[in-house]
Short mmCIF file of C-alpha atoms and ligand atoms in Angstrom, two decimals:
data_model
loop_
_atom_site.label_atom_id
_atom_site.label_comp_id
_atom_site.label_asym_id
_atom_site.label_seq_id
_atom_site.Cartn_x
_atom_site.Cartn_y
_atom_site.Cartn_z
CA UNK A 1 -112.64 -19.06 58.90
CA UNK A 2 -111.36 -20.07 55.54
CA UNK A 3 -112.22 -18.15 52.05
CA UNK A 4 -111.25 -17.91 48.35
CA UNK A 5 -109.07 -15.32 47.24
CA UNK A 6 -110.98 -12.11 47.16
CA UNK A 7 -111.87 -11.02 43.60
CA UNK A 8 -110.26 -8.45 41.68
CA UNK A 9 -112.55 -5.93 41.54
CA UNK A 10 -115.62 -6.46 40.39
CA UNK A 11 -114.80 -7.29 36.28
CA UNK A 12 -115.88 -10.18 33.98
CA UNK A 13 -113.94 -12.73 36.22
CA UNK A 14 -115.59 -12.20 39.32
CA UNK A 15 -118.15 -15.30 39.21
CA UNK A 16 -120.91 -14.60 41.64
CA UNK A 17 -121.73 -18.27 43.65
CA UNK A 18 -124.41 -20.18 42.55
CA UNK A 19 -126.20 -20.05 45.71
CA UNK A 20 -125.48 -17.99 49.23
CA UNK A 21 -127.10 -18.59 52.35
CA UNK A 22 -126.43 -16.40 55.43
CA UNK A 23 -127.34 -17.07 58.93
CA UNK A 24 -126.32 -15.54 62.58
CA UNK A 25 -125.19 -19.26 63.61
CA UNK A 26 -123.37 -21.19 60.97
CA UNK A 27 -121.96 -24.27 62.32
CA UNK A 28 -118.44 -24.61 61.33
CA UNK A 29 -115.84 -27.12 62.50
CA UNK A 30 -114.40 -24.53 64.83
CA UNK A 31 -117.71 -23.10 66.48
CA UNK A 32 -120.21 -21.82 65.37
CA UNK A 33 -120.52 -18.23 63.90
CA UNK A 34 -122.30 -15.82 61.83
CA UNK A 35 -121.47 -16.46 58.37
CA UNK A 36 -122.27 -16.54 54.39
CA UNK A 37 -121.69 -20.01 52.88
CA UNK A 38 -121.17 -19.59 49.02
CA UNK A 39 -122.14 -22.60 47.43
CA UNK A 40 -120.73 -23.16 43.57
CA UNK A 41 -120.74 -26.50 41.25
CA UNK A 42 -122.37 -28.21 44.44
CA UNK A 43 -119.39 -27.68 46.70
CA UNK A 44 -118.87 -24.53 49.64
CA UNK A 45 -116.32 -22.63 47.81
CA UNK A 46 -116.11 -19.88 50.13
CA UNK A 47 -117.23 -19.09 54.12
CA UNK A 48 -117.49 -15.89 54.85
CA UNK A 49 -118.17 -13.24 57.59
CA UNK A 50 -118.75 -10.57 55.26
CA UNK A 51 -121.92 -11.13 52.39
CA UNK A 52 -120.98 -12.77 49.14
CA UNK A 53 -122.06 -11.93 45.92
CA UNK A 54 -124.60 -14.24 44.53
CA UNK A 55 -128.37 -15.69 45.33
CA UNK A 56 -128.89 -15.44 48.66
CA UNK A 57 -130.89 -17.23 51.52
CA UNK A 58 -131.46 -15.80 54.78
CA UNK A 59 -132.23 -18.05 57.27
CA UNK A 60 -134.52 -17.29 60.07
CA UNK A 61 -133.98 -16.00 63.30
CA UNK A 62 -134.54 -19.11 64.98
CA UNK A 63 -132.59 -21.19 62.32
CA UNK A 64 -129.02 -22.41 62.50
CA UNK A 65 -127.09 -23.85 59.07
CA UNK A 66 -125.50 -27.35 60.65
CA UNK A 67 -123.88 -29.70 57.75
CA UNK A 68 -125.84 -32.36 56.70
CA UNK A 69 -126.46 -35.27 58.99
CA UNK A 70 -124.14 -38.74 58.39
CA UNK A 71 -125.69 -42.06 59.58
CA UNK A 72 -123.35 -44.72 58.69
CA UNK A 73 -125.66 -47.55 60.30
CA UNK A 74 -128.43 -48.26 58.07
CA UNK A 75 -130.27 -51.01 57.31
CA UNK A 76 -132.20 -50.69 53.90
CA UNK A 77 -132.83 -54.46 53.12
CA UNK A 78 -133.51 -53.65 49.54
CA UNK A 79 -133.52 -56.07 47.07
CA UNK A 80 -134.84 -58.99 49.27
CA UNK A 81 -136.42 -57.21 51.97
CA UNK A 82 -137.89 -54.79 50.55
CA UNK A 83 -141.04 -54.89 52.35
CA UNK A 84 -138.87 -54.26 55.48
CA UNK A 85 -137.51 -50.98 53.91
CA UNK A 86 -136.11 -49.74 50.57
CA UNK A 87 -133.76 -46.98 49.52
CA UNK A 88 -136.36 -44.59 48.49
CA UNK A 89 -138.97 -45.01 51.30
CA UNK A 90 -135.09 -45.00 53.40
CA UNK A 91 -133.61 -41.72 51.84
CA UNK A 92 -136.93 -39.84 52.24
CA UNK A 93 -137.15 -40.32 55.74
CA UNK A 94 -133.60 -39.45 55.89
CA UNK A 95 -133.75 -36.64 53.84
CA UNK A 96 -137.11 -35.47 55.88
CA UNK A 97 -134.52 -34.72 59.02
CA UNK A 98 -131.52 -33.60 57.31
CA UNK A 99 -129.80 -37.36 56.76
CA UNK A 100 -127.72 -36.29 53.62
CA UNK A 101 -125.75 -39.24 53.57
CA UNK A 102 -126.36 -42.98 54.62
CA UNK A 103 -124.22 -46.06 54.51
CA UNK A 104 -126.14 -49.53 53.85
CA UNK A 105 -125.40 -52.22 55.82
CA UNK A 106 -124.37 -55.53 54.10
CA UNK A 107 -127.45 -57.32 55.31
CA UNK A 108 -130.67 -58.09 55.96
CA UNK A 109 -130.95 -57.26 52.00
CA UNK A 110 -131.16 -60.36 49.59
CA UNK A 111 -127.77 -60.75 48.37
CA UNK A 112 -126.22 -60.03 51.54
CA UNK A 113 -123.32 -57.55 50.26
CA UNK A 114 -120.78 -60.30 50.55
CA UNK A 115 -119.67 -60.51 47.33
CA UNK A 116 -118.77 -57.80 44.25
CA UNK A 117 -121.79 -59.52 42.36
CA UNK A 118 -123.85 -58.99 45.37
CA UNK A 119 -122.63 -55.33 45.59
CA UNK A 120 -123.52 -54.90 41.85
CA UNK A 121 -127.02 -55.51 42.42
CA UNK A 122 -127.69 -53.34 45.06
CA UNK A 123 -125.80 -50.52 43.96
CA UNK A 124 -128.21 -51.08 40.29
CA UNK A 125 -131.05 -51.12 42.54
CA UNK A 126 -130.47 -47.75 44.34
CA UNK A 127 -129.25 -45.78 41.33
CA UNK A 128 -132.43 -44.40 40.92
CA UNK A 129 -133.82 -44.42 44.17
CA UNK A 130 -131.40 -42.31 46.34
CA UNK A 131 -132.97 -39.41 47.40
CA UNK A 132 -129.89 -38.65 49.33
CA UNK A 133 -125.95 -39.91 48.79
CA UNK A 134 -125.97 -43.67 49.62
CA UNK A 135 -122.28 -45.38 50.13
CA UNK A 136 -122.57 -49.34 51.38
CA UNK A 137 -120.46 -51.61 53.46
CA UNK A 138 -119.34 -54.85 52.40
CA UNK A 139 -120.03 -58.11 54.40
CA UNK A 140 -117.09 -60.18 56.33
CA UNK A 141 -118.89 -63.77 56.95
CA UNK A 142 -116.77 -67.66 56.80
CA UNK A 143 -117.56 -67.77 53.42
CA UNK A 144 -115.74 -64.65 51.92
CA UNK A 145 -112.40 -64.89 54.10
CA UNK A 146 -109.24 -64.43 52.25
CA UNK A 147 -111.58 -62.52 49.27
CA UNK A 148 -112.25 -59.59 50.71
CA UNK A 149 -109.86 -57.33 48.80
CA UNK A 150 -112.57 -57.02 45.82
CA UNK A 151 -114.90 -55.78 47.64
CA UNK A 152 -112.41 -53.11 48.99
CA UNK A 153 -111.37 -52.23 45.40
CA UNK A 154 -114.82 -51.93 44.90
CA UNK A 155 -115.29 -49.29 47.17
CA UNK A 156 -117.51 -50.19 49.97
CA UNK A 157 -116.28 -48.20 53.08
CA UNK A 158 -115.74 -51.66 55.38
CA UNK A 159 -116.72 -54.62 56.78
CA UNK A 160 -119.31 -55.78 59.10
CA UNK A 161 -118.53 -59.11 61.11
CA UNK A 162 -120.53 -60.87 63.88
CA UNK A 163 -119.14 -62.56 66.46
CA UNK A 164 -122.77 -64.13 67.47
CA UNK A 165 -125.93 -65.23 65.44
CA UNK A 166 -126.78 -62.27 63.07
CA UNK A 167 -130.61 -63.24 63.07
CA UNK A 168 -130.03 -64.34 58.99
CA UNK A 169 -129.20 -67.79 58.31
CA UNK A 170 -127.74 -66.06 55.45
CA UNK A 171 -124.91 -64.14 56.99
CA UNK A 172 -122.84 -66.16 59.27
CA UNK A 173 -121.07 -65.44 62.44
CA UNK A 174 -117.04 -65.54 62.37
CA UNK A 175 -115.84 -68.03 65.16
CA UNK A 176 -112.18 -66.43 67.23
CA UNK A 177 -110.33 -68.33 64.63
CA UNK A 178 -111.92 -65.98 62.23
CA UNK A 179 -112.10 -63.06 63.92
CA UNK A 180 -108.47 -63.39 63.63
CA UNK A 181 -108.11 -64.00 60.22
CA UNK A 182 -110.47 -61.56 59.23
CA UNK A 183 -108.02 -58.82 61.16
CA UNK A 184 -104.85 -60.28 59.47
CA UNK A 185 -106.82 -59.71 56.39
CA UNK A 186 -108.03 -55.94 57.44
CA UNK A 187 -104.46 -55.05 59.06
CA UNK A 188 -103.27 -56.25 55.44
CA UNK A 189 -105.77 -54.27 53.29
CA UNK A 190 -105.91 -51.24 55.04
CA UNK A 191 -109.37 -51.30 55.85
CA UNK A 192 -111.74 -51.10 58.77
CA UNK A 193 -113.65 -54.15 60.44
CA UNK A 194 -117.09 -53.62 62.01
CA UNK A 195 -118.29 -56.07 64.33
CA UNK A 196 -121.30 -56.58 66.24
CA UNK A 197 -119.48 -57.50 69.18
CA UNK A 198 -121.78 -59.99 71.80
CA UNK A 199 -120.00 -63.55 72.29
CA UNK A 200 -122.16 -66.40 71.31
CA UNK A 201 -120.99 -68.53 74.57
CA UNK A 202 -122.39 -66.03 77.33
CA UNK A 203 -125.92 -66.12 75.47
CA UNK A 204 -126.12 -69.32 75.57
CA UNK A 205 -125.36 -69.81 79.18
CA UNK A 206 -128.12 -67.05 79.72
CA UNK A 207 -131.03 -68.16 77.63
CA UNK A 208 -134.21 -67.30 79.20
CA UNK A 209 -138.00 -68.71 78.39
CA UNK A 210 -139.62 -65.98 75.96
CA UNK A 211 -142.93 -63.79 77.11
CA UNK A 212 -143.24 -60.27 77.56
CA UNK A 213 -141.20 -59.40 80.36
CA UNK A 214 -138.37 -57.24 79.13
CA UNK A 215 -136.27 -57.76 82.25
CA UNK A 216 -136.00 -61.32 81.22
CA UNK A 217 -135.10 -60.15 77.85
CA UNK A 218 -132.23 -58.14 78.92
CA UNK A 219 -131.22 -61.17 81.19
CA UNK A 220 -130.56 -63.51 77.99
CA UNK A 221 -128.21 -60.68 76.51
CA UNK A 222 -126.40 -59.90 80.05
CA UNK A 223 -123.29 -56.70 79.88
CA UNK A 224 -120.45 -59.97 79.93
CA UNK A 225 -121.79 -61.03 76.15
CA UNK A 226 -120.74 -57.87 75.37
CA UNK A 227 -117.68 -57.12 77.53
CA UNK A 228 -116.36 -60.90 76.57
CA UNK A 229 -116.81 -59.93 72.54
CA UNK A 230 -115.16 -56.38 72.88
CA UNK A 231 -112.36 -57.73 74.99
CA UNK A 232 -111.85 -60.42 72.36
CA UNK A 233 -111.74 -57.48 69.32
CA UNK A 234 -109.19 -55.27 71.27
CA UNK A 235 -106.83 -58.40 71.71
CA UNK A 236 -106.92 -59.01 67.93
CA UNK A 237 -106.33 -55.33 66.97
CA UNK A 238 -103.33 -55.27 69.64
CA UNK A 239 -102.08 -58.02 67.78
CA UNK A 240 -102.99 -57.12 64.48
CA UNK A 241 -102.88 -53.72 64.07
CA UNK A 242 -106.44 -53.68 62.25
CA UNK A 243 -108.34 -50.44 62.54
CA UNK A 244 -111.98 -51.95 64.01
CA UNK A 245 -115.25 -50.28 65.07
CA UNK A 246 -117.80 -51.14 67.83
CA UNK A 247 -121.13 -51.39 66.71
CA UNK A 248 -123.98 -50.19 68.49
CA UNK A 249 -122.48 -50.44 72.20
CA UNK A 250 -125.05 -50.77 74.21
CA UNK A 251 -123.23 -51.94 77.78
CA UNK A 252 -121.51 -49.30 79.83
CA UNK A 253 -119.53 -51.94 81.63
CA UNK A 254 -117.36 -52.17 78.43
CA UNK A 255 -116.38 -48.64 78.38
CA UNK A 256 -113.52 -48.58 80.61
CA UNK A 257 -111.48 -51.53 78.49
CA UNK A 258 -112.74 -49.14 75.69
CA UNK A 259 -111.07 -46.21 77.38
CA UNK A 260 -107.67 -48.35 78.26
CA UNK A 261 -107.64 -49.63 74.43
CA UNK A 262 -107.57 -46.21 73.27
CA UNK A 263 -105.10 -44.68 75.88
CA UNK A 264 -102.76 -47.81 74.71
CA UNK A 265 -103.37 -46.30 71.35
CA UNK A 266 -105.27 -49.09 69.44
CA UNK A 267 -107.25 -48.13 66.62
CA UNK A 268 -110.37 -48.44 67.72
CA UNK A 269 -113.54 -46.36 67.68
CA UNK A 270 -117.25 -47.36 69.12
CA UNK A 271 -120.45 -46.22 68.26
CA UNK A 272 -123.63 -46.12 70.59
CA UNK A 273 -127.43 -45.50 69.05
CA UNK A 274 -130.36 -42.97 69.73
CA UNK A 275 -131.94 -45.56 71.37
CA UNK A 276 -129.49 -46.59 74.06
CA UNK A 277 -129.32 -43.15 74.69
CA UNK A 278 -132.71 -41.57 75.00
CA UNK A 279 -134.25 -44.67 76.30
CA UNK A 280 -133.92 -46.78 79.31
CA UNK A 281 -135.10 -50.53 80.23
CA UNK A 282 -137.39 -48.77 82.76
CA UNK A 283 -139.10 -47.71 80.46
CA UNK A 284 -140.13 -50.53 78.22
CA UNK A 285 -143.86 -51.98 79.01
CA UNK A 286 -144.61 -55.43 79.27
CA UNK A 287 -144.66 -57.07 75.72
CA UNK A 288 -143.78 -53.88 73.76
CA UNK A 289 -141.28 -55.63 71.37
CA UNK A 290 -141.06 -52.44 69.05
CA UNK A 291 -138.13 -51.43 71.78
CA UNK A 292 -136.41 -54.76 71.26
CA UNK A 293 -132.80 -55.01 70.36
CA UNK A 294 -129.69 -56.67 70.28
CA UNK A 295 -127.56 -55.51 72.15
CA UNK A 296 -130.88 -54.77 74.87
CA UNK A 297 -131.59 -51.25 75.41
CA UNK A 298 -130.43 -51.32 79.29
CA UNK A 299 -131.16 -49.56 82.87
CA UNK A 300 -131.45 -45.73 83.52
CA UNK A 301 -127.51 -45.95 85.01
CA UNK A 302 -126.31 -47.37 81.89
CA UNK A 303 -127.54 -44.74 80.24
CA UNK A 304 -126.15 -41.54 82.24
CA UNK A 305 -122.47 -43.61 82.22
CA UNK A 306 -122.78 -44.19 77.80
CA UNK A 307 -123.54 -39.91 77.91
CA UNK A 308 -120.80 -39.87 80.03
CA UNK A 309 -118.61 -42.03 77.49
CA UNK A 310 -119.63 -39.86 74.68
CA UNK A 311 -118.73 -36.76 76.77
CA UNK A 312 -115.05 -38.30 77.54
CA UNK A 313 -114.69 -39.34 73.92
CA UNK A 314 -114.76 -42.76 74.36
CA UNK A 315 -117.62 -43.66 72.50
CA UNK A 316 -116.72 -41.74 69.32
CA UNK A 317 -120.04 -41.49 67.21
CA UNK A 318 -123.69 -41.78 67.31
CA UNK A 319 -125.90 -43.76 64.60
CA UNK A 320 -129.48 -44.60 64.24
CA UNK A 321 -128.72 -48.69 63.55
CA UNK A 322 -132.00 -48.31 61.48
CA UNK A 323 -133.00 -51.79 61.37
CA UNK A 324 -136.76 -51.96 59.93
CA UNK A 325 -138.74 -55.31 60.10
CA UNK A 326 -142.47 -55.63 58.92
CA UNK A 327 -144.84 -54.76 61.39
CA UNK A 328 -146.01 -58.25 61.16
CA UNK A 329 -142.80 -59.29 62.45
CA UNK A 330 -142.05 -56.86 64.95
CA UNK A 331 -145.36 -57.87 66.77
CA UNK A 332 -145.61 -61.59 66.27
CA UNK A 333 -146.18 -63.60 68.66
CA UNK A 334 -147.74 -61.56 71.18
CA UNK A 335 -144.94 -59.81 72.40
CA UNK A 336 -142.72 -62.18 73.11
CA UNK A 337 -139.51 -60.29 73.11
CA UNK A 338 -137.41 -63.92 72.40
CA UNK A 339 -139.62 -64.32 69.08
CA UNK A 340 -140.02 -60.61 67.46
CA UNK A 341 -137.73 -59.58 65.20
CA UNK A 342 -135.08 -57.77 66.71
CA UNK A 343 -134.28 -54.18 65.30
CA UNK A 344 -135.24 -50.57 65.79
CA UNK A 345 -136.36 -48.10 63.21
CA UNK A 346 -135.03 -45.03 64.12
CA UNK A 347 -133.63 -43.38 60.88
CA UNK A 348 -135.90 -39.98 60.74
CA UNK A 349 -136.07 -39.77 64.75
CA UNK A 350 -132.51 -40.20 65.73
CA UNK A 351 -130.94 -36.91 65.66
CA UNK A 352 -133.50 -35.31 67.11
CA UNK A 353 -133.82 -37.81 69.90
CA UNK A 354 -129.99 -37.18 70.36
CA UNK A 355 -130.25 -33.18 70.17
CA UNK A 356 -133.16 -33.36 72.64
CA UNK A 357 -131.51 -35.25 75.14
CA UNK A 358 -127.70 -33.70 75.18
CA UNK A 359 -129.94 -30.41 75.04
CA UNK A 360 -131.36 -31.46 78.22
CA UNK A 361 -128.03 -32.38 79.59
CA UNK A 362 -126.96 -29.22 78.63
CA UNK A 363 -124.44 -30.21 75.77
CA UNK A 364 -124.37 -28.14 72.81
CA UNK A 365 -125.12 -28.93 69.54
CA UNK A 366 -121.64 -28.71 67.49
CA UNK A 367 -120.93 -32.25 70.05
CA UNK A 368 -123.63 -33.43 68.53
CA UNK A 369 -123.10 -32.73 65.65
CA UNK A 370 -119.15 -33.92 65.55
CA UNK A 371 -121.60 -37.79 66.87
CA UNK A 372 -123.53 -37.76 63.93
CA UNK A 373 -121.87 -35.80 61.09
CA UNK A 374 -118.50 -34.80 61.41
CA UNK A 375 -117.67 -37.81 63.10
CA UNK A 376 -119.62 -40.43 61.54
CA UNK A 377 -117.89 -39.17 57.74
CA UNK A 378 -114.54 -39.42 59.18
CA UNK A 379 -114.78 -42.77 60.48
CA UNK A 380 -115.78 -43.40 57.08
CA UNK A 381 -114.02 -41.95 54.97
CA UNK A 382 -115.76 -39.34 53.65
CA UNK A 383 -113.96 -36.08 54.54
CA UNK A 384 -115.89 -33.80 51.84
CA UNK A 385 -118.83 -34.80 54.16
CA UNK A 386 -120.27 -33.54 57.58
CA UNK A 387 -118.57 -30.14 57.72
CA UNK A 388 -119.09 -26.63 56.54
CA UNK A 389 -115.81 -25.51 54.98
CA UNK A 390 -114.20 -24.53 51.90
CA UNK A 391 -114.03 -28.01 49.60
CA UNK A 392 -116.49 -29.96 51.29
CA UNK A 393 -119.89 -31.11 49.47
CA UNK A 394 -122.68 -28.28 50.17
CA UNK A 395 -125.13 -30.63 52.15
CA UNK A 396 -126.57 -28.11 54.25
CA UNK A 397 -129.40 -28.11 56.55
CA UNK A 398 -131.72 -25.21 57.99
CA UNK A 399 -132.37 -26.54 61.69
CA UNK A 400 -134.63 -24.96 64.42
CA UNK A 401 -133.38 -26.35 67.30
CA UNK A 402 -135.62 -24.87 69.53
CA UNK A 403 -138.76 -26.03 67.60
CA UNK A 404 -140.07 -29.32 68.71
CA UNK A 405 -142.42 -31.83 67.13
CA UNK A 406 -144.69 -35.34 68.65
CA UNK A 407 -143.74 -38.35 66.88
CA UNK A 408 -146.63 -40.10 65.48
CA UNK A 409 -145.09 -43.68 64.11
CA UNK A 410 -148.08 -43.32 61.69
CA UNK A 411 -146.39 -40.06 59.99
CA UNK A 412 -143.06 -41.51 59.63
CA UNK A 413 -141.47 -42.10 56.36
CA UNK A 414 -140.25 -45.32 56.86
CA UNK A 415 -142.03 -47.96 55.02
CA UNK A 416 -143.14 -49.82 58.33
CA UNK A 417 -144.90 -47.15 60.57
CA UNK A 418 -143.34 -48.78 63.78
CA UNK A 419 -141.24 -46.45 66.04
CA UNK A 420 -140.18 -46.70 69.25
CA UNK A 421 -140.07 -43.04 69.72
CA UNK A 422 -143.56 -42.83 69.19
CA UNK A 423 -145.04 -40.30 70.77
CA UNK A 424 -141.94 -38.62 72.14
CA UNK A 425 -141.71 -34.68 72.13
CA UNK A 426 -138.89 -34.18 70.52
CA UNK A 427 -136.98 -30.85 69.37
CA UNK A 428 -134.76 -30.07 66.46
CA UNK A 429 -136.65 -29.37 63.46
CA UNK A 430 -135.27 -29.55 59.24
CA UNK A 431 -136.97 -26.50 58.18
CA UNK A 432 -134.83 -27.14 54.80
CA UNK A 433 -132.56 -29.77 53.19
CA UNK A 434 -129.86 -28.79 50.57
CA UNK A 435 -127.93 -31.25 48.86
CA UNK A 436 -124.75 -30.68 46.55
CA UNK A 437 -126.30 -27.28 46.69
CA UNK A 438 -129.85 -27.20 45.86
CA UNK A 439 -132.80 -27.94 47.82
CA UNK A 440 -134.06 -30.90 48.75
CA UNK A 441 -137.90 -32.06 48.20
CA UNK A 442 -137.79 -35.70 49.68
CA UNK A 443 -140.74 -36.17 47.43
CA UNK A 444 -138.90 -35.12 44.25
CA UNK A 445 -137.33 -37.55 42.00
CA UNK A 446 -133.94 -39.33 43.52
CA UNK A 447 -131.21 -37.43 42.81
CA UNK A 448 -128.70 -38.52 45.28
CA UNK A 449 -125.13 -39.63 44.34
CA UNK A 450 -123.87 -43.68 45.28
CA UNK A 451 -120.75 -42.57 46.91
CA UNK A 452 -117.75 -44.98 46.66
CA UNK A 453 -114.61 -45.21 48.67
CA UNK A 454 -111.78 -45.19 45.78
CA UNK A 455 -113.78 -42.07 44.29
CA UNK A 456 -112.53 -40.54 47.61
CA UNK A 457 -109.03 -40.98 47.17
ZN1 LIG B 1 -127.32 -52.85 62.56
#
């Protein structure tokens, strides 16, 4: 436990902190503990186990004080898309589960953030609309190889690649060739590559008719498109030296070249989703395309070996992929899971889908926490994020993780009121939000920060 210099005494230099808040369970890095968190200029300047002097909130008895929740997979599709989602209808639902910090992803917005123009416009367009800190990631498509550097100067946090169809004519797959370059490029800049890893050859050789039938779904996006694609990433970091991220793993059968990657010591870290995790192909009714995907949520036994992954550390972190589509969309075509768009919202149920599920595995919450905070700002970046220590940005958040909730899709936040959690029981509750130190009303007006990498240098 880390603290300021005591004060001298108690004369005119002894600030008080802005804010204190006290509770029996604070979740620090180590553990958690009881502990006072003095809060001052927006930042944790001291942890405590004795009381500090200042404003103080108790929490209650059936609260813990967690940091503030880091999802760096979200979709906000604003400008464009913007009837898909948009950052303020985005950062309230965040900020209505304790989300203090999101990173955009590059597409399906209109630009796609491919260019510094592109990243320009969005950043303009969320100034005033981020309820909670917003950073972005840059794009890595054909077009913008060998010109990614200003877009890394520019501060966005990475680069997302596909290695199949994205689902956007306007953001285009990289072929091996350009997988390859775009690592030569990374290894060179210093950055990190992102890459929604399923190879374009295996669906093709596995295309099935559409109609409702998930298992024939999941059949057209088979484990190999994703163990092919992975295997192909690790070969160009080995030869590289690129730092490079799995996106949204949704096949087990890739963890154990995951696992030999990382014992070789290639840097390379893998996310899985809320979804993936909490739900299982089982469960998916006939034509019920709000659980479709890409990669497919898969069978009951893939899911017990990806807990298992996240338990050995070889998936690293977990992130909502919140990936909103119009209703309309999302239920054209009357459920034909080849036809609806492909992407689940999950943004204001993930943690607590998470929490629920590695509480009923009997996994405490500081692992998930180090998923989907601590974790999720390091692989980013963004080490003033996702912990409670001395330094760090005070984005707190009062959780009952014993008090559970039904979700109603209705009741969401997100702009399109189509979950596939709905109706799940789940626990984990934000009884209060603080960010940079004061409390959050996700219905007051925006005042969340656009966080940018070089400012974190
Ligand atoms: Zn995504």
């Amino acid at each position: 436990m880390s603290t300021e210099p005591a004060p001298r005494g108690r004369g005119d230099d002894a600030r008080a902190f802005d804010a204190v808040l006290h509770a029996a369970s604070v979740y620090l890095p180590e553990g958690p503990a009881e502990a006072w968190v003095g809060i001052r200029d927006g930042v944790i300047a001291a942890v405590s186990a004795t009381p500090l002097d200042g404003p103080t909130t108790e929490l209650g008895a059936d609260e813990v004080l967690i940091p503030g929740i880091v999802d760096t997979h979200v979709h906000v599709n604003e400008p464009g898309r913007t009837e898909w989602e948009g950052f303020l209808s985005a950062t309230r639902a965040a900020a209505a589960t304790g989300v203090t910090t999101i990173i955009d992803m590059p597409l399906n917005s209109v630009p796609t953030t491919i260019t510094l123009e592109a990243l320009h416009i969005k950043r303009e367009v969320a100034a005033d609309q981020a309820v909670v800190d917003v950073g972005f990631w840059g794009g890595a498509v054909p077009e913008n190889l060998g010109s990614l550097a200003e877009l890394w100067d520019a501060g966005v946090y990475g680069f997302k690649c596909f290695l199949a169809p994205s689902g956007i004519d306007e953001f285009g797959h990289l072929d091996p060739d350009q997988l390859n370059a775009a690592l030569d490029e990374i290894a060179d800049l210093e950055a990190l590559l992102i890459v929604h890893a399923e190879d374009p050859g295996v669906l093709d050789a596995n295309v099935r008719d559409g109609g409702t039938d998930y298992r024939s779904f999941v059949e057209s996006r088979p484990d190999a498109a994703e163990t092919t694609a992975i295997q192909r990433v690790i070969d160009g970091v080995r030869r590289t030296g690129a730092r490079a991220h799995i996106l949204h793993l949704s096949s087990a059968a890739a963890v154990p070249m995951l696992a030999a990657a990382k014992a070789e010591g290639l840097p390379i870290t893998v996310e899985t989703c809320p979804h993936y995790l909490t739900i299982a192909e089982e469960d998916v009714p006939a034509g019920a395309t709000q659980f479709k995907c890409c990669p497919p949520i898969r069978d009951d036994a893939n899911r017990d070996a990806l807990w298992q992954a996240l338990d050995d550390g070889v998936i690293d972190v977990v992130v909502t992929d919140h990936s909103p589509s119009t209703a309309e969309l999302k239920f054209a075509h009357g459920g034909d899971f080849q036809r609806a768009w492909g992407g689940i919202a999950g943004l204001q149920t993930g943690f607590s889908a998470v929490w629920t599920e590695a509480r009923r595995r009997g996994l405490p919450l500081d692992r998930v926490l180090q998923w989907m905070s601590r974790g999720t700002a390091d692989l980013v970046g963004l080490t003033a994020k996702g912990r409670i220590a001395v330094g760090a940005d005070a984005d707190l958040v009062a959780l009952a993780p014993d008090d559970a909730f039904d979700v109603h899709a209705a009741e969401l936040r997100h702009k399109n009121k189509v979950s596939a959690f709905d109706g799940r029981h789940l626990h984990g509750v934000a009884r209060r939000v603080w960010l940079a130190g004061e409390p959050l009303d996700a219905d007051a007006t925006p005042r969340g920060g656009l966080l940018s990498r070089a400012q974190e240098l």
